[in-house]
Tab-separated table of C-alpha atoms and ligand atoms in Angstrom:
chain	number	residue	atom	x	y	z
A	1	UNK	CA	15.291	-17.894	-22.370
A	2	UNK	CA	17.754	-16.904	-25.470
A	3	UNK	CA	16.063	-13.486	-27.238
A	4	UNK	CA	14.687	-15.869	-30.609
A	5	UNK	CA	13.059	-17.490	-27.345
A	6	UNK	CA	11.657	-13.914	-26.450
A	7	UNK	CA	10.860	-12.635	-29.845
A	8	UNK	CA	8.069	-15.752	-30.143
A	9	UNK	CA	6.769	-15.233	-26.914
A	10	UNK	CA	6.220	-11.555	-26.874
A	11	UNK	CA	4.872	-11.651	-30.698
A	12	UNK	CA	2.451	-14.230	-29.318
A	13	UNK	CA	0.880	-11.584	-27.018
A	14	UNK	CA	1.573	-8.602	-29.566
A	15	UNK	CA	3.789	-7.375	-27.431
A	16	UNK	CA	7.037	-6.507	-29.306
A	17	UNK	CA	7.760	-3.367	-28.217
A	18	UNK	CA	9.174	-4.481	-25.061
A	19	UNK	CA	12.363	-5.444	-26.672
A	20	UNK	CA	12.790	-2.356	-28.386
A	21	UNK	CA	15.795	-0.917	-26.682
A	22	UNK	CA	17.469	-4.049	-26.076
A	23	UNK	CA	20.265	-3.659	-28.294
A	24	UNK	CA	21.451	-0.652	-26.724
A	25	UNK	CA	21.329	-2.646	-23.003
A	26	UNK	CA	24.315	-3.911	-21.040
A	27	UNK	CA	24.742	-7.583	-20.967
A	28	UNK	CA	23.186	-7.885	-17.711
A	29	UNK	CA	20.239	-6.057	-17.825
A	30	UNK	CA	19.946	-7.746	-21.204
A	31	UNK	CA	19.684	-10.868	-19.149
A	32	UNK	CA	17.666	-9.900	-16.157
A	33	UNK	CA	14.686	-8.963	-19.269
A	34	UNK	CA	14.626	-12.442	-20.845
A	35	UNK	CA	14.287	-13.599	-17.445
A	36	UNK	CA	11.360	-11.323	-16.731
A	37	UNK	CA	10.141	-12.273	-20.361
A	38	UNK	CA	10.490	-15.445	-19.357
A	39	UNK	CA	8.835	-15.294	-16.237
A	40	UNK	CA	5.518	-13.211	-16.888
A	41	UNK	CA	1.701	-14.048	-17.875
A	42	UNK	CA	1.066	-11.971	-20.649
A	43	UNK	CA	-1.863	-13.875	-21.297
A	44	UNK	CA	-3.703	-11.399	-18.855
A	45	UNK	CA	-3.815	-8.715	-21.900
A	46	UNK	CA	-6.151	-10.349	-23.293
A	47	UNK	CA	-8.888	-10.069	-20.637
A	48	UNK	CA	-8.996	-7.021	-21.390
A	49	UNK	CA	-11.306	-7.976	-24.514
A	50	UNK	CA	-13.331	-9.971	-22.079
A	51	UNK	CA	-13.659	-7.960	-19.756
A	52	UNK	CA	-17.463	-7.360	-20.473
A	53	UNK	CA	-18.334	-11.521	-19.970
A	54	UNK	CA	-16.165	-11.557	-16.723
A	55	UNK	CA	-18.672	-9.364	-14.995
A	56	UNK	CA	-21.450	-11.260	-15.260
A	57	UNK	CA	-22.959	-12.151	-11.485
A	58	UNK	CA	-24.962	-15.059	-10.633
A	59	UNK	CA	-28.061	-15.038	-8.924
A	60	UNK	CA	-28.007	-13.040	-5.510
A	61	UNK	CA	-29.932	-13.934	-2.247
A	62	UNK	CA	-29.645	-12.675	1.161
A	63	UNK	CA	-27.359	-14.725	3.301
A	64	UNK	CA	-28.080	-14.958	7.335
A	65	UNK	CA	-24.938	-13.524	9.835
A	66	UNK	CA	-24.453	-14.443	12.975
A	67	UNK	CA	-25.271	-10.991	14.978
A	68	UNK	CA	-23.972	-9.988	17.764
A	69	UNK	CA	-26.634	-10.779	20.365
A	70	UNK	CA	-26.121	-14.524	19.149
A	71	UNK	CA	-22.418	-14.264	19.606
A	72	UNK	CA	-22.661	-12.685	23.134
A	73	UNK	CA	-25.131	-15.605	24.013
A	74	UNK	CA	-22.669	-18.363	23.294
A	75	UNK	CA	-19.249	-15.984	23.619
A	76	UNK	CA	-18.150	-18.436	26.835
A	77	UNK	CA	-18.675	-21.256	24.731
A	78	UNK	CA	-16.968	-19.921	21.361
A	79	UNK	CA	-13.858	-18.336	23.145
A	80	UNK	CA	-12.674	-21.705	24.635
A	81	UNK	CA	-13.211	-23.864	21.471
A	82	UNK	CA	-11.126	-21.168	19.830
A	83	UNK	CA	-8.335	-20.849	22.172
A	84	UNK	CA	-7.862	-24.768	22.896
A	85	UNK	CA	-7.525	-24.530	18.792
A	86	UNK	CA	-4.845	-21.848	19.347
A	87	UNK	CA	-3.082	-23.882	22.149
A	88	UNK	CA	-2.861	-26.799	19.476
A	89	UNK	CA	-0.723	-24.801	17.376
A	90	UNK	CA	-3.718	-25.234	14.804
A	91	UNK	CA	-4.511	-21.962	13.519
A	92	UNK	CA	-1.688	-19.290	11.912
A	93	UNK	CA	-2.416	-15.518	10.910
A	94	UNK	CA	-1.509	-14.341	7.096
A	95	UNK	CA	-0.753	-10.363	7.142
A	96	UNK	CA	-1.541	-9.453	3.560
A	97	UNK	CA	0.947	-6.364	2.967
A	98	UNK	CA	1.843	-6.770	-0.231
A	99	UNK	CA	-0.204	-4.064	-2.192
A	100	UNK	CA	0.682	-0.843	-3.331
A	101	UNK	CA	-1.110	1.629	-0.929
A	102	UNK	CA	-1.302	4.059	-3.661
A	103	UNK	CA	-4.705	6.243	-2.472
A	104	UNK	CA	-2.486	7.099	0.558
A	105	UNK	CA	0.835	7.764	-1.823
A	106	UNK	CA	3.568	7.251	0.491
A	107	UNK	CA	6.556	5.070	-1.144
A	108	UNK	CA	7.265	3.263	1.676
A	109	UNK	CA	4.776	-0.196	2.486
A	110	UNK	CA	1.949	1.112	4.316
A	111	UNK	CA	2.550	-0.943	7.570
A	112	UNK	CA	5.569	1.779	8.117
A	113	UNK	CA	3.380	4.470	8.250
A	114	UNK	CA	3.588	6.318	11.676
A	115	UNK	CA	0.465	7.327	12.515
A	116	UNK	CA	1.260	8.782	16.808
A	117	UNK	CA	0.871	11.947	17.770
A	118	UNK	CA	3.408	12.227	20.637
A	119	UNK	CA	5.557	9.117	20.116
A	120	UNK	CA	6.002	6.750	17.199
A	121	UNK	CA	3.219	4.352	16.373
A	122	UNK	CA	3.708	2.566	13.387
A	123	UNK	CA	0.897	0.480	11.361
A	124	UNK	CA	2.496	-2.678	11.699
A	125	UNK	CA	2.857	-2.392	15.370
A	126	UNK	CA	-0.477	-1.913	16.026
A	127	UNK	CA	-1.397	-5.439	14.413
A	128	UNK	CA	1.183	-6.961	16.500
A	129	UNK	CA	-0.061	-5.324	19.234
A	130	UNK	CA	-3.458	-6.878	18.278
A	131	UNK	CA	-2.198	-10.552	17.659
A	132	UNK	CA	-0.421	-10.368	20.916
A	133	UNK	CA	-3.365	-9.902	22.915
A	134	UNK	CA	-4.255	-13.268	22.125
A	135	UNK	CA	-0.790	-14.230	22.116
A	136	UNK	CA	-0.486	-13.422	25.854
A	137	UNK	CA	-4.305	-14.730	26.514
A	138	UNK	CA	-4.023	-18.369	25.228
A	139	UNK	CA	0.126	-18.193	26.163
A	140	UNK	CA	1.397	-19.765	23.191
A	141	UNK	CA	2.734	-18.273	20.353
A	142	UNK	CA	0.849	-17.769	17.000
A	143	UNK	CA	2.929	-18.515	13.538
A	144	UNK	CA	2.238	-15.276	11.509
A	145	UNK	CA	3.411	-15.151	7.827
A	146	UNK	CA	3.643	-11.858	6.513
A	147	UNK	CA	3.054	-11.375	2.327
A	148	UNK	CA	4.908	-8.443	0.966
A	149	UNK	CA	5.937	-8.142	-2.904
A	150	UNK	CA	8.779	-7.452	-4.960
A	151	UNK	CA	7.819	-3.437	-4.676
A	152	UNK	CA	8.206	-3.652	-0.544
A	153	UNK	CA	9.809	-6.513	0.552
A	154	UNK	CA	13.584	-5.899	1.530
A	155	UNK	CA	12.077	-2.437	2.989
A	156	UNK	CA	9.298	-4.378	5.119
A	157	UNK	CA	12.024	-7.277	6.670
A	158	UNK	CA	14.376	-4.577	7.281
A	159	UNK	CA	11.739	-2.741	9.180
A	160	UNK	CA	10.552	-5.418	11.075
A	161	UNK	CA	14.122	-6.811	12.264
A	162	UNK	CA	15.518	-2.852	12.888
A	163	UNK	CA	12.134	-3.122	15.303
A	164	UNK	CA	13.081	-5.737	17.086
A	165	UNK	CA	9.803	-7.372	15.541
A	166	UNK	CA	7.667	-5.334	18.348
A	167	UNK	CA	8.487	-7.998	21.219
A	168	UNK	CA	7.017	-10.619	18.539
A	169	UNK	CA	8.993	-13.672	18.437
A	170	UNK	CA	10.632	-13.690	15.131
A	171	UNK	CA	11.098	-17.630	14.949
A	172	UNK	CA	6.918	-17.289	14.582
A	173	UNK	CA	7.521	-14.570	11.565
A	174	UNK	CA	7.676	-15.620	8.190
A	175	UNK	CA	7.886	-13.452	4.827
A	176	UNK	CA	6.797	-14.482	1.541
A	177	UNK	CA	6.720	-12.744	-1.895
A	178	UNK	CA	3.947	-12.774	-3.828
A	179	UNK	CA	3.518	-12.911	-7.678
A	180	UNK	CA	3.510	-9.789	-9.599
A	181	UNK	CA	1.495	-9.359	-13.186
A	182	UNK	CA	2.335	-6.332	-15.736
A	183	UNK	CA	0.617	-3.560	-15.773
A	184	UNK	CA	-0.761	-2.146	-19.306
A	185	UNK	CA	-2.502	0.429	-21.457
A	186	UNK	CA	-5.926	0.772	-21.866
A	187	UNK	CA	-5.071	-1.171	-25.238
A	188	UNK	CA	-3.288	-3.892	-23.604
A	189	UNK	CA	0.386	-3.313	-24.714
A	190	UNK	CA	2.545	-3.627	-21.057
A	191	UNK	CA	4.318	-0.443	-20.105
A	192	UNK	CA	7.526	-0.126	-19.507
A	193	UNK	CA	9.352	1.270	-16.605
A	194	UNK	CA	12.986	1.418	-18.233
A	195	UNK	CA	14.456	0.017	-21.348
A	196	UNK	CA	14.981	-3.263	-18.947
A	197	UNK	CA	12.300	-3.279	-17.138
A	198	UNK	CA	8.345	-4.225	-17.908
A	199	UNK	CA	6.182	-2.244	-15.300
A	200	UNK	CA	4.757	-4.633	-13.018
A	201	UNK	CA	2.367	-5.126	-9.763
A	202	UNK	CA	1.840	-7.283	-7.156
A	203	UNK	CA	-1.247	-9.642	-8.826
A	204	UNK	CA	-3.975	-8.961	-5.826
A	205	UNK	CA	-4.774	-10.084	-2.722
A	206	UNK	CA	-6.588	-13.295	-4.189
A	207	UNK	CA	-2.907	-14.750	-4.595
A	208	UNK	CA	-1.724	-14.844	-1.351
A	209	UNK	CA	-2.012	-18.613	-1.114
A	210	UNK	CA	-0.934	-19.350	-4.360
A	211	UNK	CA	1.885	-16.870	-3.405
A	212	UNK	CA	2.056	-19.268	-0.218
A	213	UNK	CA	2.761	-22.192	-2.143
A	214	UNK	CA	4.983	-20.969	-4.949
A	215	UNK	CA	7.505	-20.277	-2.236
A	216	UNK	CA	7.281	-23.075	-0.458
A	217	UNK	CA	6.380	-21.235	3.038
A	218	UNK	CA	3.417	-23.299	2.741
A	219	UNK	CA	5.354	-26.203	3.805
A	220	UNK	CA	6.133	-24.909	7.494
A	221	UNK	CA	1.995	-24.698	7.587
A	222	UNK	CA	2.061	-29.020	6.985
A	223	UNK	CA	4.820	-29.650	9.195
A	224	UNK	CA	3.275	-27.437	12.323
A	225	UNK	CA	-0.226	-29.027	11.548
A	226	UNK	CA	-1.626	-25.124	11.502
A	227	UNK	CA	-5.638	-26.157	10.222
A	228	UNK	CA	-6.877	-22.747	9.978
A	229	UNK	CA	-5.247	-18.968	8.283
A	230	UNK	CA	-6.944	-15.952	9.967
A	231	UNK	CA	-5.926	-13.659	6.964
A	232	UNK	CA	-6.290	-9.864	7.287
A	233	UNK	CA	-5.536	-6.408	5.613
A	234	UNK	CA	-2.652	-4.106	6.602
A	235	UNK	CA	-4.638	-1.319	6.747
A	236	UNK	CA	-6.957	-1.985	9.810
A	237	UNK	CA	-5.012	-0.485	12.898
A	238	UNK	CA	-8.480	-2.181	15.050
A	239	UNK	CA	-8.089	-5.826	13.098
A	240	UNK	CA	-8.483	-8.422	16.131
A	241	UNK	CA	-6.325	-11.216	14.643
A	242	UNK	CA	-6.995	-14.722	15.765
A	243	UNK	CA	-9.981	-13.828	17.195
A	244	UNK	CA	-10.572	-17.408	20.007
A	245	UNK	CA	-14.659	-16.128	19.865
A	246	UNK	CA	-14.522	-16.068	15.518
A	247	UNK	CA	-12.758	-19.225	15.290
A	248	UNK	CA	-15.199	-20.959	17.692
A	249	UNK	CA	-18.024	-19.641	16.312
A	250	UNK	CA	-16.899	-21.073	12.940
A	251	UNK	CA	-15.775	-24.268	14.052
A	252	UNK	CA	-19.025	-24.584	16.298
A	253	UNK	CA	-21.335	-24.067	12.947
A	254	UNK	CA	-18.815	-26.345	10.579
A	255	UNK	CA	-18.219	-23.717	8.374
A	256	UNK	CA	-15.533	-24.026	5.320
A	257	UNK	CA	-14.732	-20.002	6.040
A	258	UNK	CA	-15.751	-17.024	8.377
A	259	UNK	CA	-15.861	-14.177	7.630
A	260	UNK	CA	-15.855	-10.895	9.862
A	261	UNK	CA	-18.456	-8.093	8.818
A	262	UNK	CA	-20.088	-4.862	9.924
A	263	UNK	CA	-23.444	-3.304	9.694
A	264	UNK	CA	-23.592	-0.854	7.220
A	265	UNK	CA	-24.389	2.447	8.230
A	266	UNK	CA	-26.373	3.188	4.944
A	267	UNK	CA	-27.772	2.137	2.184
A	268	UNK	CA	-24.573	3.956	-0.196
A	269	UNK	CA	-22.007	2.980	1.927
A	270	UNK	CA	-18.873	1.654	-0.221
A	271	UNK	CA	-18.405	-1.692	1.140
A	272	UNK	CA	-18.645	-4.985	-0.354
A	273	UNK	CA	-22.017	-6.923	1.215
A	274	UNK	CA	-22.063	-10.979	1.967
A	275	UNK	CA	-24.381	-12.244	0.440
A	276	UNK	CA	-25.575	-16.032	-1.499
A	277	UNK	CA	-24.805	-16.032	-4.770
A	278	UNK	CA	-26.362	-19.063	-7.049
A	279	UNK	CA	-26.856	-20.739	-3.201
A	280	UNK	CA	-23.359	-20.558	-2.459
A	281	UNK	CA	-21.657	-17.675	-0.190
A	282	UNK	CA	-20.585	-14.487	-2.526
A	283	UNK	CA	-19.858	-10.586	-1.632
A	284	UNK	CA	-20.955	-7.829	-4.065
A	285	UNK	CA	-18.863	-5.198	-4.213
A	286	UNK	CA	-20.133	-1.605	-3.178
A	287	UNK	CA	-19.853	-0.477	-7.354
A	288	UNK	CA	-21.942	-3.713	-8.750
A	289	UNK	CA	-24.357	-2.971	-6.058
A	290	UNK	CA	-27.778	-2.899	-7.193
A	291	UNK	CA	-30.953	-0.644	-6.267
A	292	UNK	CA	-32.634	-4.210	-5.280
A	293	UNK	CA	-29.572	-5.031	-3.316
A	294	UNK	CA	-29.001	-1.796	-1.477
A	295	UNK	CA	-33.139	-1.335	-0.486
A	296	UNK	CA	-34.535	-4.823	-0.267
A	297	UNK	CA	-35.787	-5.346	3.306
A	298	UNK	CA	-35.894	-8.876	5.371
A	299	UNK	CA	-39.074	-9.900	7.261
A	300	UNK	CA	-37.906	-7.849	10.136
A	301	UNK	CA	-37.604	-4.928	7.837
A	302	UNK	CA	-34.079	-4.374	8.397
A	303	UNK	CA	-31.749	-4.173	4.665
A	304	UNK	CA	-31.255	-7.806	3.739
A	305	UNK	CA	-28.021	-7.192	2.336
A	306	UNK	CA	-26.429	-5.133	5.491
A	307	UNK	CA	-23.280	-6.661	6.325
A	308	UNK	CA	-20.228	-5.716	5.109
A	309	UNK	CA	-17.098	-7.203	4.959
A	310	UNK	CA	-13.422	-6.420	6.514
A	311	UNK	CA	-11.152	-8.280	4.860
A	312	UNK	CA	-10.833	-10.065	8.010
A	313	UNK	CA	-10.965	-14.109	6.849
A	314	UNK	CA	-10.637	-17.696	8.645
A	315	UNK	CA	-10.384	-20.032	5.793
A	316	UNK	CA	-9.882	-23.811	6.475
A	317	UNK	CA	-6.603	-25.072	4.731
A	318	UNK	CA	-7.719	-28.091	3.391
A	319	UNK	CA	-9.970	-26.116	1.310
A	320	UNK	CA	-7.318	-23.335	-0.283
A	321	UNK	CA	-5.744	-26.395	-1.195
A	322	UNK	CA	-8.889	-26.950	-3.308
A	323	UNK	CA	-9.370	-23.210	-4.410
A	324	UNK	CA	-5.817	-22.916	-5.323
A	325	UNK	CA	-6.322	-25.664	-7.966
A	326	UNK	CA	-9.147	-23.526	-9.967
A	327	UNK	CA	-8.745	-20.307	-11.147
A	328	UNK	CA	-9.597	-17.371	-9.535
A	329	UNK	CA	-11.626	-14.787	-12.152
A	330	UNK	CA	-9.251	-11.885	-13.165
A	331	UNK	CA	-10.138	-8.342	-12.483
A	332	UNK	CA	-9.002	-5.206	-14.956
A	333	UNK	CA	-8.298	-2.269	-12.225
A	334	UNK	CA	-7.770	1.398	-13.690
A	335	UNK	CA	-4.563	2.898	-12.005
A	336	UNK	CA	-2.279	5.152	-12.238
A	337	UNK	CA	1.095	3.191	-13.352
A	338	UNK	CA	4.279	5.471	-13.819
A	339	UNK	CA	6.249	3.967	-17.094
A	340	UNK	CA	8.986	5.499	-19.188
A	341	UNK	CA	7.827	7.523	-22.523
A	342	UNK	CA	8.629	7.082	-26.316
A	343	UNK	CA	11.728	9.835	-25.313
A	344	UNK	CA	12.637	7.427	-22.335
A	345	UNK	CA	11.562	9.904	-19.454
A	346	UNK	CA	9.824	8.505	-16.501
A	347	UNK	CA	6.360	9.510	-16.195
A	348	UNK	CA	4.275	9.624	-12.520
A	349	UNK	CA	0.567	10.310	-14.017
A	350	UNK	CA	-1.814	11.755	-11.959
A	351	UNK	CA	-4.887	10.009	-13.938
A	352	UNK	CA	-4.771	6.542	-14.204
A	353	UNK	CA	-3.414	6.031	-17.371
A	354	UNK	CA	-3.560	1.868	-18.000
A	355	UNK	CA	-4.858	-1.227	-16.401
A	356	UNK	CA	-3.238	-3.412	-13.454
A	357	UNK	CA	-4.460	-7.383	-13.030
A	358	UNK	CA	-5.735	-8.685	-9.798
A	359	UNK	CA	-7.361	-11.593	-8.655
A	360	UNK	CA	-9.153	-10.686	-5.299
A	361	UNK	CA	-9.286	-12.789	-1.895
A	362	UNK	CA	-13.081	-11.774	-2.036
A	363	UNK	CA	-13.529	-14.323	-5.507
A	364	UNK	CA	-12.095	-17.181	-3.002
A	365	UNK	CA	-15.004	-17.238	-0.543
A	366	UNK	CA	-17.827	-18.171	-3.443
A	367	UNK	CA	-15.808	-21.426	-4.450
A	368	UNK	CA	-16.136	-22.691	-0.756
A	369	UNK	CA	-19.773	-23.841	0.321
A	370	UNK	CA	-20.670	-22.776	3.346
A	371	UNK	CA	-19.273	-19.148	5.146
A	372	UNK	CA	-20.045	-18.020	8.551
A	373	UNK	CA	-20.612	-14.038	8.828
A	374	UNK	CA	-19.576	-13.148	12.116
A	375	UNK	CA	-20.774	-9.655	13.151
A	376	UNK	CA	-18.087	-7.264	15.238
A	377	UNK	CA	-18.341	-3.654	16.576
A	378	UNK	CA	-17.867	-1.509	13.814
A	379	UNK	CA	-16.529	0.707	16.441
A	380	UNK	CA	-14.479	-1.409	18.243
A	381	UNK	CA	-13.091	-3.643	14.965
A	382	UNK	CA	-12.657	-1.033	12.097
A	383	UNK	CA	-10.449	1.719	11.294
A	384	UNK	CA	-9.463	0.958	7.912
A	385	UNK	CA	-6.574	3.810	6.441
A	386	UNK	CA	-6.686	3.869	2.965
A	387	UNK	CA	-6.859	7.420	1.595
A	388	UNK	CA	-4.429	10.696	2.402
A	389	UNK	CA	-7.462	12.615	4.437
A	390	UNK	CA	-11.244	12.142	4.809
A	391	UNK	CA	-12.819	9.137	4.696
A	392	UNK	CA	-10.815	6.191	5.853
A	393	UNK	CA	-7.787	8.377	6.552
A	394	UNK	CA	-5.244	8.211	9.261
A	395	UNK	CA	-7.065	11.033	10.981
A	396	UNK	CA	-10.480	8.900	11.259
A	397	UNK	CA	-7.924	5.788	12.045
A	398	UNK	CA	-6.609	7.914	14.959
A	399	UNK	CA	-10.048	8.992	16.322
A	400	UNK	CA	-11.162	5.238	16.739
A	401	UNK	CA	-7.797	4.257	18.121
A	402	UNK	CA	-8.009	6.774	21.109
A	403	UNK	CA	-11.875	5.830	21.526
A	404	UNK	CA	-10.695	2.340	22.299
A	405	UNK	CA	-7.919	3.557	24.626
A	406	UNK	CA	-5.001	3.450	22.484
A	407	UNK	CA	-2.230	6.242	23.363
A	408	UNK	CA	-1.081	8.133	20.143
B	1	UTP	P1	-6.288	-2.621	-1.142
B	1	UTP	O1	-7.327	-3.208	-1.980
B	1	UTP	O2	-6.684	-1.471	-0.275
B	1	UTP	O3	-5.056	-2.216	-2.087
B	1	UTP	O4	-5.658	-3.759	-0.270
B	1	UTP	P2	-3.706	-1.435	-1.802
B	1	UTP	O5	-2.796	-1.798	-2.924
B	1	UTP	O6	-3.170	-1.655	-0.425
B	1	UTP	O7	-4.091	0.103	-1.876
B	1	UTP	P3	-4.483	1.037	-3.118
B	1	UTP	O8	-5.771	0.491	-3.662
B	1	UTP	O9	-3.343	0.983	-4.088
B	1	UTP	O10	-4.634	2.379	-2.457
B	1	UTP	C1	-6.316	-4.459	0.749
B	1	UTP	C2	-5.301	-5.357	1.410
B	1	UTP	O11	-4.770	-6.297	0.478
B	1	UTP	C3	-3.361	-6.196	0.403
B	1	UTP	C4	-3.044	-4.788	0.886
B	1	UTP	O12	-1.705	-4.711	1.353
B	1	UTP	C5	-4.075	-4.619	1.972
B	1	UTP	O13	-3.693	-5.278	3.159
B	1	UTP	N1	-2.923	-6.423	-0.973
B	1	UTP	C6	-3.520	-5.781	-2.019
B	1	UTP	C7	-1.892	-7.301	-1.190
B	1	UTP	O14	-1.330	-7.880	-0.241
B	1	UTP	N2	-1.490	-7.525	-2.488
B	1	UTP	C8	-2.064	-6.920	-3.536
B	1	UTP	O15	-1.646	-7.174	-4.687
B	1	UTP	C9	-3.110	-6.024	-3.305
């Protein structure tokens, strides 16, 4: 892209300012910001003055989840369907750690976090840990592709490899990138992070498979015949990753997705519920939760809406095919983005200070029709770390890894 080739593009969008230094720039950071010119949606600005229709919900019904009494009835049944699936080299695992981690604030990706007491016990090889329990169980190996961005990714390979990959074998790891938007005001002009630089973020979790395709690690998923992605969060050190029971269970009831969820523990809890929305499977998210939602009762009398989800997902790939090809709604996220000021300093804010774009892996399960929730042990299943203490915290993380055995 030449700069008269800029110029348009950036006036389109009202974005101008972004070339205001660029004079005064080397030659080639001159060229590395026509490339990013080049290369980003600035179209997402303008959601931000529709950012009152993109919120409007459907209708919402209860939607039934396979409990756990159910699954310990048929768990023979489910756990061989699932692992004669594994043995076929049909279903992969996608580790989504591309975001930011910014409630815990540590600058490295959150999968390095070391979160022992007496020895070293990082994130990441706790997962592995996980995923080699079924690993050694069905004895073949499972392909797992790992998402990481342009913020994390040469520290998150180098990681992995100066780790010897945790006794994983790394022909079965793969790395992919995934696609960053720009982050802006609360006005919609893009900040800047140097005079060559726009500020930018990885674009959500909902782009993992688009990520997937754009760099062409989608192809090794064709050629190995994998049929089904158990995709999963970084952050859950208890995340049982191809799960032979869950991906039974959802082949045994022909579902296009499962899903993994928990029973809330109360009515205010802040997790997004499963639920039908406009007959077809949905989750509300804990802050569009309703007084209807959060106290309706079923005909047992227990809350209708009371499951949870994980971010634990088996989706069918045939069917992200499918999603990929419509667009996932766009969500406007307040953060906290550091950018360089009118005087050129660098600025960390404290407040969030602009808005960040995101499409969400959560969006993806309404445009399939039919969704399995599969209840786990909260317990057993769950120890999310997402803030520095509290709730959610590596300290509550730690508690329910030494309940369930682990040695910190
Ligand atoms: P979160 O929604 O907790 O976001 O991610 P985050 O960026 O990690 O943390 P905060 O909100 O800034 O504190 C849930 C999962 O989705 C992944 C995260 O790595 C985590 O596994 N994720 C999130 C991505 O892979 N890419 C993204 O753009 C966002």
């Amino acid at each position: 892209m030449n700069i008269q080739e800029a110029k348009n593009k950036l006036e389109k969008y009202n974005q101008g300012h972004v070339l205001k230094d660029f004079d005064t720039l080397s030659e080639s950071d001159k060229e590395s910001l026509l490339k990013q010119i080049a290369e980003t949606d600035f179209s997402v600005t303008d959601s931000i003055i529709n950012k009152k229709e993109n919120a409007k919900r459907g209708v919402i019904s209860p939607i039934k989840a396979m409990t756990l009494n159910e699954i310990e009835e048929n768990k023979a049944e489910y756990t061989e369907i699932g692992l004669e699936t594994i043995r076929e080299g049909k279903v992969g695992a996608v580790l989504l750690a591309g975001g930011m981690g910014t409630r815990l604030g540590s600058d490295n990706p959150k999968g390095m976090n070391d979160i022992g007491i007496t020895k070293p016990v990082y994130i990441f090889q706790r997962i592995i840990r996980n995923l080699l329990d079924v690993v050694d169980e069905a004895g073949v190996w499972i392909h797992l592709f790992i998402m990481t961005s342009d913020k994390n990714h040469e520290a998150t390979t180098a990681f992995f490899k100066e780790q010897n990959y945790f006794t994983y074998n790394p022909e079965y790891i793969h790395f992919f990138k995934q696609d960053m938007a720009p982050a802006a005001t609360f006005e919609g002009k893009v900040y800047m992070e140097s005079p060559s630089k726009i500020a930018t973020s990885p674009n959500g979790n909902g782009g993992w498979f688009s990520s997937m395709k754009n760099s062409g690690i989608v192809d090794i998923i064709h050629k190995e015949g994998i049929e089904w992605l158990n995709v999963f969060a970084v952050d859950n050190v208890l995340q049982r990753i191809a799960d032979p029971c869950f991906i039974g269970a959802t082949i045994s009831k022909k579902c296009n997705v499962g899903s993994k969820v928990v029973r809330k523990t109360n009515p205010d809890e802040k997790v997004g519920v499963m639920c039908l929305e406009d007959g077809k499977p949905s989750i509300v998210e804990y802050y569009e939760q309703t007084e209807e939602i959060r106290n309706t009762k079923d005909e047992n009398g227990e809350p209708a809406y009371n499951f949870g989800v994980i971010l634990n997902y088996l989706f069918n790939e045939k069917d992200l095919e499918h999603i990929c090809d419509n667009e996932l709604p766009l969500h406007i996220v307040e953060k906290k983005i550091p950018y360089m000021n009118e005087d050129g300093e660098f600025i960390k804010p404290e407040e969030p200070n602009g808005y960040k774009f995101e499409t969400l892996i959560l969006d993806m399960i309404h445009m399939l029709d039919t969704c399995l929730p599969f209840e786990v042990v909260r317990d057993k299943e769950f120890a999310p770390i997402k803030n520095k203490t509290g709730v959610d915290s590596i300290d509550s993380a730690r508690e329910l890894l030494k309940k369930n055995g682990v040695q910190l």
